[in-house]
Short mmCIF file of C-alpha atoms in Angstrom, two decimals:
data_model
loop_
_atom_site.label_atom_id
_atom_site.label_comp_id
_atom_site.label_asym_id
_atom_site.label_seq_id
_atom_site.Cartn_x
_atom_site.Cartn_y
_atom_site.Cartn_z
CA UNK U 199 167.60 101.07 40.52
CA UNK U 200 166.24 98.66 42.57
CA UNK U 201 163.21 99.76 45.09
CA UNK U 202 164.26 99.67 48.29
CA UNK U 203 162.02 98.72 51.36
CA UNK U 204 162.15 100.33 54.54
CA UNK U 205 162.29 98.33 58.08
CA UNK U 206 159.44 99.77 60.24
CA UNK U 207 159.88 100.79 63.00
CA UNK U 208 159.63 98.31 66.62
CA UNK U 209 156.46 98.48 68.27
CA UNK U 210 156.96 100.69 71.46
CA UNK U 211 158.42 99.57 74.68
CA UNK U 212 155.91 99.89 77.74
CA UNK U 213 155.80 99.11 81.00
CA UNK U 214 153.02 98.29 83.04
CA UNK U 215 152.68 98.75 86.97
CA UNK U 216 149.98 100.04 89.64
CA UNK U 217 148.49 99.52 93.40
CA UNK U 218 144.66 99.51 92.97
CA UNK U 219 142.43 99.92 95.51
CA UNK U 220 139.31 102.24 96.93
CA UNK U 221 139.72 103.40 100.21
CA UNK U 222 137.40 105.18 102.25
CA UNK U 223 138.99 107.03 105.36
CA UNK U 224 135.84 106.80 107.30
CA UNK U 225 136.40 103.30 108.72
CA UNK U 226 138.97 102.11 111.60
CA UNK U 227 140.29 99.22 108.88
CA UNK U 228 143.37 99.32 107.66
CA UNK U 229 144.09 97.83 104.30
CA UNK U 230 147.44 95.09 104.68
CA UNK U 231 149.10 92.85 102.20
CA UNK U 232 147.03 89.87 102.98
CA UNK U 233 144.11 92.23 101.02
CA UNK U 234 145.50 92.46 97.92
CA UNK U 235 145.74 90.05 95.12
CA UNK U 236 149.67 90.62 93.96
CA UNK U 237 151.16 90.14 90.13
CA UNK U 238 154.69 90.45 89.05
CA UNK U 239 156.04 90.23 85.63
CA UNK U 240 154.78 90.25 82.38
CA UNK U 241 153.30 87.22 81.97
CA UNK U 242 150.98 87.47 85.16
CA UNK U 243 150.37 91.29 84.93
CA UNK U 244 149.01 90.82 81.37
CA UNK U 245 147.06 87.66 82.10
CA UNK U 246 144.90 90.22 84.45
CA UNK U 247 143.60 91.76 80.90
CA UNK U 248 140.72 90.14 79.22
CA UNK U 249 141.27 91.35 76.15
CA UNK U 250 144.07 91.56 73.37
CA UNK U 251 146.38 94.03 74.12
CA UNK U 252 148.06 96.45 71.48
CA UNK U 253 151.38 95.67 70.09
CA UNK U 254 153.99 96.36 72.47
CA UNK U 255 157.16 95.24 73.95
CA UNK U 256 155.73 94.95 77.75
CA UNK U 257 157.65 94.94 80.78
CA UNK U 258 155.19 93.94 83.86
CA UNK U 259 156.85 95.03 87.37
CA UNK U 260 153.90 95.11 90.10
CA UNK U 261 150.45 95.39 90.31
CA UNK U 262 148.34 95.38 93.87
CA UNK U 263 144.72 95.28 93.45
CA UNK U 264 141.77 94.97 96.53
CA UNK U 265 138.60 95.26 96.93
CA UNK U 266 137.01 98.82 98.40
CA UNK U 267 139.03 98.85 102.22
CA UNK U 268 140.17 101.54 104.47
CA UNK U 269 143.58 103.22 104.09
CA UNK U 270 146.48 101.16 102.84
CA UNK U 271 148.97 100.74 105.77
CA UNK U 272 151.94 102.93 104.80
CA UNK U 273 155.12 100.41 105.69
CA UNK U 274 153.01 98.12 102.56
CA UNK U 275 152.49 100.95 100.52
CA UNK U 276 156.21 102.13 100.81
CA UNK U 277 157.28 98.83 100.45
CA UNK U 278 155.44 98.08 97.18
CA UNK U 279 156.49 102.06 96.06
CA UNK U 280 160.46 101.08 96.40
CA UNK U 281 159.50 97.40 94.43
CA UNK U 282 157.86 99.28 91.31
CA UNK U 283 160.07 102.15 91.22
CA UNK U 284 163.54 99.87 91.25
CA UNK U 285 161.99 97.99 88.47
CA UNK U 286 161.04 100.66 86.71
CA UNK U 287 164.78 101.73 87.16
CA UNK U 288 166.00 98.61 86.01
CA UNK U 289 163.89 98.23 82.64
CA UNK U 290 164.77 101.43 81.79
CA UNK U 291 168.07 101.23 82.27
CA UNK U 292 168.18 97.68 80.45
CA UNK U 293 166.56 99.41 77.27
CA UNK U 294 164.55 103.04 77.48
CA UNK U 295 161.22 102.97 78.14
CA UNK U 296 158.07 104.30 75.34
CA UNK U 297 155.47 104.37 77.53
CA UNK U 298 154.01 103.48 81.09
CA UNK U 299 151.02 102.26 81.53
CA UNK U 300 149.14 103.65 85.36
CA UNK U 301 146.78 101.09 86.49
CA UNK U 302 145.19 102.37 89.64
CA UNK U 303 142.06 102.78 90.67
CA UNK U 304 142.76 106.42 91.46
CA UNK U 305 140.58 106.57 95.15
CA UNK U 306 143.79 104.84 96.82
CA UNK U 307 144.08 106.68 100.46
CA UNK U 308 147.64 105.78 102.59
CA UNK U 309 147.83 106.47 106.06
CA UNK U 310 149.81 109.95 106.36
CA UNK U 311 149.23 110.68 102.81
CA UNK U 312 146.25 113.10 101.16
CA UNK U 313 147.90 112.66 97.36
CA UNK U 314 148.64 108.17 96.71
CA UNK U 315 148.52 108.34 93.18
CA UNK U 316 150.50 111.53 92.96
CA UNK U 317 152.74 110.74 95.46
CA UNK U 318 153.60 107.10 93.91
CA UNK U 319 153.63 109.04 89.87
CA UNK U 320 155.84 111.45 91.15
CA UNK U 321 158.43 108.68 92.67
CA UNK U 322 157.76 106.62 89.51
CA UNK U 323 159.09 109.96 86.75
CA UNK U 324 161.81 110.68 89.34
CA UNK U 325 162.87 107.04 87.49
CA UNK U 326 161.44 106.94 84.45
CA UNK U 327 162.14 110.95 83.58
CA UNK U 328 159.75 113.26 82.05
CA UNK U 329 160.17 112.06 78.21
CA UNK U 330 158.55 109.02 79.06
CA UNK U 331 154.50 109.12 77.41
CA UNK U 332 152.07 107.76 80.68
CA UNK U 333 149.16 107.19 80.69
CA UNK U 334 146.32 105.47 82.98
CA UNK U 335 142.70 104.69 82.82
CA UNK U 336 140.74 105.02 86.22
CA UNK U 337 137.45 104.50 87.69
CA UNK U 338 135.26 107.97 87.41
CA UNK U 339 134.85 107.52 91.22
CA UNK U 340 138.68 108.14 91.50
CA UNK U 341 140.58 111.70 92.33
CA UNK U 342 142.54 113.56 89.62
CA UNK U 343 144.82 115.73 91.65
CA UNK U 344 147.23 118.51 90.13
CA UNK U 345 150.04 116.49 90.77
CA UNK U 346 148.55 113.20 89.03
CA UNK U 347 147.53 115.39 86.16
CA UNK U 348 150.87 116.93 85.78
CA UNK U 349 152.41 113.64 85.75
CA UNK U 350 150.20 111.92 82.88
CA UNK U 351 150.04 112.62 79.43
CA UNK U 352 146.66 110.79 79.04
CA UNK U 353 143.81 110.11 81.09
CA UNK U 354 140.64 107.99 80.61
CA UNK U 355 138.17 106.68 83.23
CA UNK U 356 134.85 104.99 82.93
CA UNK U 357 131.77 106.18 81.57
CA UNK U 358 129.13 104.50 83.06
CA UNK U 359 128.33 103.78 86.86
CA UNK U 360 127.67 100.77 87.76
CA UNK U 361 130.79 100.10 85.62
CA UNK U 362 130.14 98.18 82.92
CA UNK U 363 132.92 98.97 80.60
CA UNK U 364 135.69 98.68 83.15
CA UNK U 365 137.83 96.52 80.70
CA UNK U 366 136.73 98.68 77.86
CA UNK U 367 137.89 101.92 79.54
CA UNK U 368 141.24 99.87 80.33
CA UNK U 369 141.35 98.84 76.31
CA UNK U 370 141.22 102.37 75.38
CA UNK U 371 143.62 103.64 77.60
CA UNK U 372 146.11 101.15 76.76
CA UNK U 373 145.63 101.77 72.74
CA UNK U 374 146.03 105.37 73.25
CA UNK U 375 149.00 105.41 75.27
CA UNK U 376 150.42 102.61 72.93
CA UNK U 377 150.12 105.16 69.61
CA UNK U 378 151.07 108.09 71.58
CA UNK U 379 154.22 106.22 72.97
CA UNK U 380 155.27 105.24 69.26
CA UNK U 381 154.45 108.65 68.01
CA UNK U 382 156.51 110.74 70.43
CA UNK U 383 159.80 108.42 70.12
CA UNK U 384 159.49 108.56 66.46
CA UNK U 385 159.91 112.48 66.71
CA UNK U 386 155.95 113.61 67.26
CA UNK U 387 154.57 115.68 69.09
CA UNK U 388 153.16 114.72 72.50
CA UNK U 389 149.53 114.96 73.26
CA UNK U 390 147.68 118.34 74.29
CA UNK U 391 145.77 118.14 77.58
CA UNK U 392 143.28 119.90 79.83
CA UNK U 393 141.83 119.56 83.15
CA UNK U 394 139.17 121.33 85.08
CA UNK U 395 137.88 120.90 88.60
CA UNK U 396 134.59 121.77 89.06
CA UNK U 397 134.21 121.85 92.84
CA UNK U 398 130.99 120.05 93.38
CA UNK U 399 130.90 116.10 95.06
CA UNK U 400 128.53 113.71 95.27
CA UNK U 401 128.28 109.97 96.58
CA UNK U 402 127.95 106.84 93.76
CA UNK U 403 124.00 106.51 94.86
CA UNK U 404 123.34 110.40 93.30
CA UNK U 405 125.50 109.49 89.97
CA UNK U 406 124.43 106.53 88.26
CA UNK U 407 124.70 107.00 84.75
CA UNK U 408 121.16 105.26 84.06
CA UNK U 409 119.01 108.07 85.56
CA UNK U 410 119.49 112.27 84.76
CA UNK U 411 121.18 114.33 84.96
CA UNK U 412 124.45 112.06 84.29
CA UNK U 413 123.13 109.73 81.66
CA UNK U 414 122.91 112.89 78.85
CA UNK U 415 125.85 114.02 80.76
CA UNK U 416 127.74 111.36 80.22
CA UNK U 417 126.33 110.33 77.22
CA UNK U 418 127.37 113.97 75.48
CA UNK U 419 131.51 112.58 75.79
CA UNK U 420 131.58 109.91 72.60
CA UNK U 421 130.50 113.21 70.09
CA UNK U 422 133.35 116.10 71.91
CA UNK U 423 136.03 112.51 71.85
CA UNK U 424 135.16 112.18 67.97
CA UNK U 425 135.65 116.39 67.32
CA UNK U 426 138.82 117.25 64.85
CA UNK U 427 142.05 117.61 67.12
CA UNK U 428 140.62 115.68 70.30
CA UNK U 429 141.15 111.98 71.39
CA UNK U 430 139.69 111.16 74.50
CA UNK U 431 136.98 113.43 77.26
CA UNK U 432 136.54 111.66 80.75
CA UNK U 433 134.22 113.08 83.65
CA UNK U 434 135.52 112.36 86.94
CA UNK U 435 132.69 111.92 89.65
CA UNK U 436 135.34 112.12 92.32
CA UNK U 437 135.42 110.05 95.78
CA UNK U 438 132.84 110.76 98.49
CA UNK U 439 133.98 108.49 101.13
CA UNK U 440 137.68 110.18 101.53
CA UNK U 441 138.12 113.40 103.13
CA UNK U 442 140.80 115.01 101.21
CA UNK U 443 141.58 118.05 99.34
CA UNK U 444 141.51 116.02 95.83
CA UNK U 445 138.47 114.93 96.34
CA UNK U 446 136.06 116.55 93.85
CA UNK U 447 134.48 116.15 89.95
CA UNK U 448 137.08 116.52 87.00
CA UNK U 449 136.87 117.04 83.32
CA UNK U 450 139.92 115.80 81.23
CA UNK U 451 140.98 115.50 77.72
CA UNK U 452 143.80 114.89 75.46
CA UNK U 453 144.71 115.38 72.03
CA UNK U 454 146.17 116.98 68.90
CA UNK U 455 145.04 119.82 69.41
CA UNK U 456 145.61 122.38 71.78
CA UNK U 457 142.22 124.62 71.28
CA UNK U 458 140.16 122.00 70.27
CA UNK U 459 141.23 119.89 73.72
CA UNK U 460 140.36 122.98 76.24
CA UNK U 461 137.19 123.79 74.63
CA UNK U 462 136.02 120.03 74.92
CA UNK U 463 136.70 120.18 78.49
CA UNK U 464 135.52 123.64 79.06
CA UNK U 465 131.98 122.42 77.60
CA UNK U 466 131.65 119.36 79.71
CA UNK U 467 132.79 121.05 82.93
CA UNK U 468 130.08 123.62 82.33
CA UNK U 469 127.43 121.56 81.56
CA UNK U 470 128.45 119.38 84.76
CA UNK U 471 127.94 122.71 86.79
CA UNK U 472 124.86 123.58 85.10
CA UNK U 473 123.45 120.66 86.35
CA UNK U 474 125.03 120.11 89.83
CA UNK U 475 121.42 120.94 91.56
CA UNK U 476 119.70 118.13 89.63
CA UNK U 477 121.57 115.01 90.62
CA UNK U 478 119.13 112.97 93.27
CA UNK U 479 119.07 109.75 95.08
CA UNK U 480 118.70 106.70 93.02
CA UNK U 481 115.74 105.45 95.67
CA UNK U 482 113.99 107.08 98.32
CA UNK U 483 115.70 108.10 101.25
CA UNK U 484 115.12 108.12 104.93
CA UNK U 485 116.70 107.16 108.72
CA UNK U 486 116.64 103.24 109.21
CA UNK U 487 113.66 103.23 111.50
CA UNK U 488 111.81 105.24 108.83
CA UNK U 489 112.49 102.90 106.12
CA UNK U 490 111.95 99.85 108.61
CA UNK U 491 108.77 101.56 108.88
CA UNK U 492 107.98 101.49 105.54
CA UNK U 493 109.07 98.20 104.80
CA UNK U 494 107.11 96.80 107.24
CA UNK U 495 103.89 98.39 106.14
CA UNK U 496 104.50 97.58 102.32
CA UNK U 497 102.93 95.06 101.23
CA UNK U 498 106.19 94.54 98.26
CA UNK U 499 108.71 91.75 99.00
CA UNK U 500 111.66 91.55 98.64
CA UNK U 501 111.80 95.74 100.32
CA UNK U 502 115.33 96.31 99.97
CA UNK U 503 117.07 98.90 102.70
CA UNK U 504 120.61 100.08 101.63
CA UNK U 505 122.83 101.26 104.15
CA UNK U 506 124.76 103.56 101.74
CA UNK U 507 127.02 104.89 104.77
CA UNK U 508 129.14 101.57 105.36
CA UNK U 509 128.85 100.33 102.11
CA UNK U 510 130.89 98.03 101.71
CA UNK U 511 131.80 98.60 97.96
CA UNK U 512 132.53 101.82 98.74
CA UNK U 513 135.57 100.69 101.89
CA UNK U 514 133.45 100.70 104.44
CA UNK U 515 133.83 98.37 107.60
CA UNK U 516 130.49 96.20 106.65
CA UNK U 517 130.60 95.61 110.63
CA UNK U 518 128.69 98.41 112.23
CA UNK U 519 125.56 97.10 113.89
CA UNK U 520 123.14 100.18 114.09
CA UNK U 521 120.87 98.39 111.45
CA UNK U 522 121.22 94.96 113.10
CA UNK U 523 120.01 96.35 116.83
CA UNK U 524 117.21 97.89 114.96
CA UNK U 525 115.92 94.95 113.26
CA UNK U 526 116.61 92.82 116.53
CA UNK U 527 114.42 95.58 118.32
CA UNK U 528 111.28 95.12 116.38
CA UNK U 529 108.49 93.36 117.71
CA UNK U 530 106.94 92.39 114.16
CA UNK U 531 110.52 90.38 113.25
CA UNK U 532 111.35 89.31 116.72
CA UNK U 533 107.42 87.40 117.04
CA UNK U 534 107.85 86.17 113.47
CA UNK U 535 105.00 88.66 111.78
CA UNK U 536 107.76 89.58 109.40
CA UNK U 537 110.86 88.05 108.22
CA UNK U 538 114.54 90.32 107.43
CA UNK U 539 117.28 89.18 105.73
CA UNK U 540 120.51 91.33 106.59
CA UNK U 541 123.53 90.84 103.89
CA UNK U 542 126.34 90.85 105.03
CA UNK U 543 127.92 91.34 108.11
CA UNK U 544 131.73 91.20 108.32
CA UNK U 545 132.78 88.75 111.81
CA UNK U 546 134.98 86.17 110.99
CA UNK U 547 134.74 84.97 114.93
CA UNK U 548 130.68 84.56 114.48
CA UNK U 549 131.65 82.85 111.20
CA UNK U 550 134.26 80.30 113.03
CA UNK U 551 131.43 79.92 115.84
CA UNK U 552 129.03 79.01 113.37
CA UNK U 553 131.28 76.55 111.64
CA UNK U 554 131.96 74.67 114.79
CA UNK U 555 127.99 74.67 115.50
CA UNK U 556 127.41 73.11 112.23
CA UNK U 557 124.32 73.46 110.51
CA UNK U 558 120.95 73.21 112.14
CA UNK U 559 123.77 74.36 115.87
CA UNK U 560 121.72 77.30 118.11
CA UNK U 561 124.41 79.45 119.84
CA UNK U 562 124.35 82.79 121.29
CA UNK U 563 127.21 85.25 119.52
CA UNK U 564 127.88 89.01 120.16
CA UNK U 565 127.98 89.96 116.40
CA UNK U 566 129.37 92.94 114.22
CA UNK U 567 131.22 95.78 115.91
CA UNK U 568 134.53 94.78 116.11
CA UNK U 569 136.39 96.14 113.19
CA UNK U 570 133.95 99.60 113.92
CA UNK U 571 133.06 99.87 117.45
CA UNK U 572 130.42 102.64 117.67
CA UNK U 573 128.02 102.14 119.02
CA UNK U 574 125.38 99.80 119.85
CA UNK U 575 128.98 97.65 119.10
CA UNK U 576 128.63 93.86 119.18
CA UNK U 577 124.65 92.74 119.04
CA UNK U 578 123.84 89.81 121.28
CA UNK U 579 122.04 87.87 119.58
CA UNK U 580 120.90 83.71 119.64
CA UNK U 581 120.87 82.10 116.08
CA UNK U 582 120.22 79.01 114.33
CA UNK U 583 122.94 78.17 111.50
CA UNK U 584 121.47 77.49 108.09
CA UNK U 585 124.36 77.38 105.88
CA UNK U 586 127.98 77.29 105.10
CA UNK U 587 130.09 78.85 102.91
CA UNK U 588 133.93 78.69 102.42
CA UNK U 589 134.26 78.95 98.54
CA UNK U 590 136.01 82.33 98.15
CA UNK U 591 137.11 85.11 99.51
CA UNK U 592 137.49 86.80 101.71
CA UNK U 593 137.03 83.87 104.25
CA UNK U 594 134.00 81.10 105.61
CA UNK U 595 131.12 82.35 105.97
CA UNK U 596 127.71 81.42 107.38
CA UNK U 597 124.36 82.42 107.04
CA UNK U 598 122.40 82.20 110.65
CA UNK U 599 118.32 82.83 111.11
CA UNK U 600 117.53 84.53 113.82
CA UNK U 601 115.19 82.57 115.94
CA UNK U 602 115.49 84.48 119.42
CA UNK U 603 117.20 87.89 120.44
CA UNK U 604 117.34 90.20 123.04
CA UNK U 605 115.81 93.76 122.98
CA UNK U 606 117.14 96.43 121.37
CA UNK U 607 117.69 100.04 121.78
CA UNK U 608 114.38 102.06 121.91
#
């Protein structure tokens, strides 16, 4: 008799969808629409990958990413919930669904909400049922909440900070979800998976994965992901600038096999907590005046001050002036002994005032404060503009010297 061949199976059918952001519930902002860069479909959601995706049949609904902001304003977030969750509807109704692919940054706060990833999972499986294999990769400064963790089969996040392999971590999650997918409609089993919360947090400067104790911590995940029975370990920093529940470190990890899966995160999460006492600033540390202090006397230059506590990256405001009163306050800037650079300062109206000077224009401006009004609030201040800038996001800016201003505080 002749051989006979056998048609393999079609590669898996997976959807893609996610709103992305970092949101830090700290500042007065409120995230809108007009943040967010906004892809629909297949085509555009898959361009957003810079690498080559597994094989899959792909179905792009939504995807909403921003840069770090304050809470998402909840008529956008609903409104973007309903979008994703009828299309999920719809492209599982049109042919069923393998897989679904989370892409969220997993720090995402909504006004009126403590849970945005678990709230917007659970509306997503009220859709897509609970036979569907999801999965998502996240940044290790997100939140893995019970809820989120109940409603994923796999879980990945970085594993460095600053986040080099962001597209890497977003590779592997894909691939993994893509064989699970594939394996579970063709009758295997689904993947094991463990979590453990180990209730410790600590801000992005204390974690960088180039100094100890993370760097051995972190660097102790490719051997437990490469053990017999498991597939993937993450380590969850957790979100510092959020004041919610979920907000803490996480161990995860998925697999084949059940035993083999706890114990990898059992061993991670305790040597996490062994070390919880040893994480320490990445720089020295100190008030603004004292670092002014010590800038001033330093003979170094460029010295760099961070102000970690409106940072920007982080969500916050990137308008609060207590640093720009100070260094308007000293006599050794404001007489020209010493020269200070501030980067940035969020006020579009400044900006627009400095545009209409033109370069070399002196005007007097009440900068910063307006988005986050503590005080000192808006700095008065008389600058000179330098230079212009209207070549991205997110709007013109200008960069101003400061060649007079008025006394500050103290």
């Amino acid at each position: 008799m002749p051989a006979t061949t056998q048609t393999p199976p079609p590669p898996p059918r997976i959807a893609i969808a996610g709103i992305a952001i970092e949101s830090s519930t700290f500042t007065p902002y409120r995230s809108g629409a007009a943040d967010f860069e906004v892809r629909r479909g297949t085509a555009e959601i898959l361009d957003r990958y810079p690498f080559e995706v597994p094989e899959a049949e792909y179905v792009g609904v939504l995807h909403a990413r921003a840069l770090p902001g304050g809470e998402l304003e909840r008529e956008v977030y609903e409104g973007w919930k309903a979008e994703i969750t009828g299309g999920l509807a719809a492209a599982h109704a049109e042919a069923p669904l393998d897989g679904f692919f989370f892409d969220v940054h997993g720090a995402m706060s909504v006004v009126g909400l403590e849970d945005a990833e678990g709230d917007l999972l659970a509306a997503l499986r009220a859709v897509i049922g609970p036979d569907v294999v999801v999965g998502t990769a996240m940044d290790l400064h997100g939140n893995v909440s019970e809820d989120l963790f109940e409603g994923c089969d796999l879980m990945t996040c970085y594993r460095h900070a600053p986040h080099i392999d962001a597209w890497e971590t977003r590779e592997r999650g894909l691939r993994d979800l893509v064989e699970a997918a594939a394996r579970v409609r063709d009758g295997g089993a689904r993947p094991h998976k463990a979590l453990v919360h180990v209730p410790i947090l600590s801000p992005g400067e204390k974690t960088s994965t180039r100094i100890e104790p993370a760097r051995s911590l972190y660097a102790r995940i490719p051997e437990l992901a490469r053990r017999d029975g498991v597939t993937d370990v993450s380590c969850w920093i957790g979100f510092a600038w959020a004041d919610q529940p979920r907000c803490k470190a996480a161990i995860v990890a998925h697999g084949d096999g059940a035993e083999a899966v706890q114990q990898a995160a059992l061993e991670l999460a305790t040597a996490l907590w062994e070390v919880r006492h040893e994480f320490e600033f990445v720089a020295p540390t100190g008030g603004f005046d004292d670092c002014l202090d010590r800038a001033i006397a330093s003979s170094a230059r460029p010295f760099w001050i961070s102000d970690s506590g409106d940072n920007p990256g982080a969500g916050g405001a990137d308008d609060t002036t207590h640093c720009l009163a100070r260094l308007a306050a000293r006599p050794e800037i404001r007489n020209g002994e010493v020269s200070a650079l501030m980067v940035s300062l969020v006020d579009p109206a400044s900006a627009d005032a400095a545009w209409a000077a033109g370069i070399g224009g002196r005007l007097d401006v009440q900068v910063g404060g307006r988005i986050d009004s503590r005080d000192p609030g808006p700095v008065p201040v008389t600058v000179e503009v330098e230079a212009l800038d209207d070549s991205g996001p997110p709007g013109r800016a200008a960069a101003r010297g400061c060649w007079t201003a008025p006394p500050g505080p103290g």
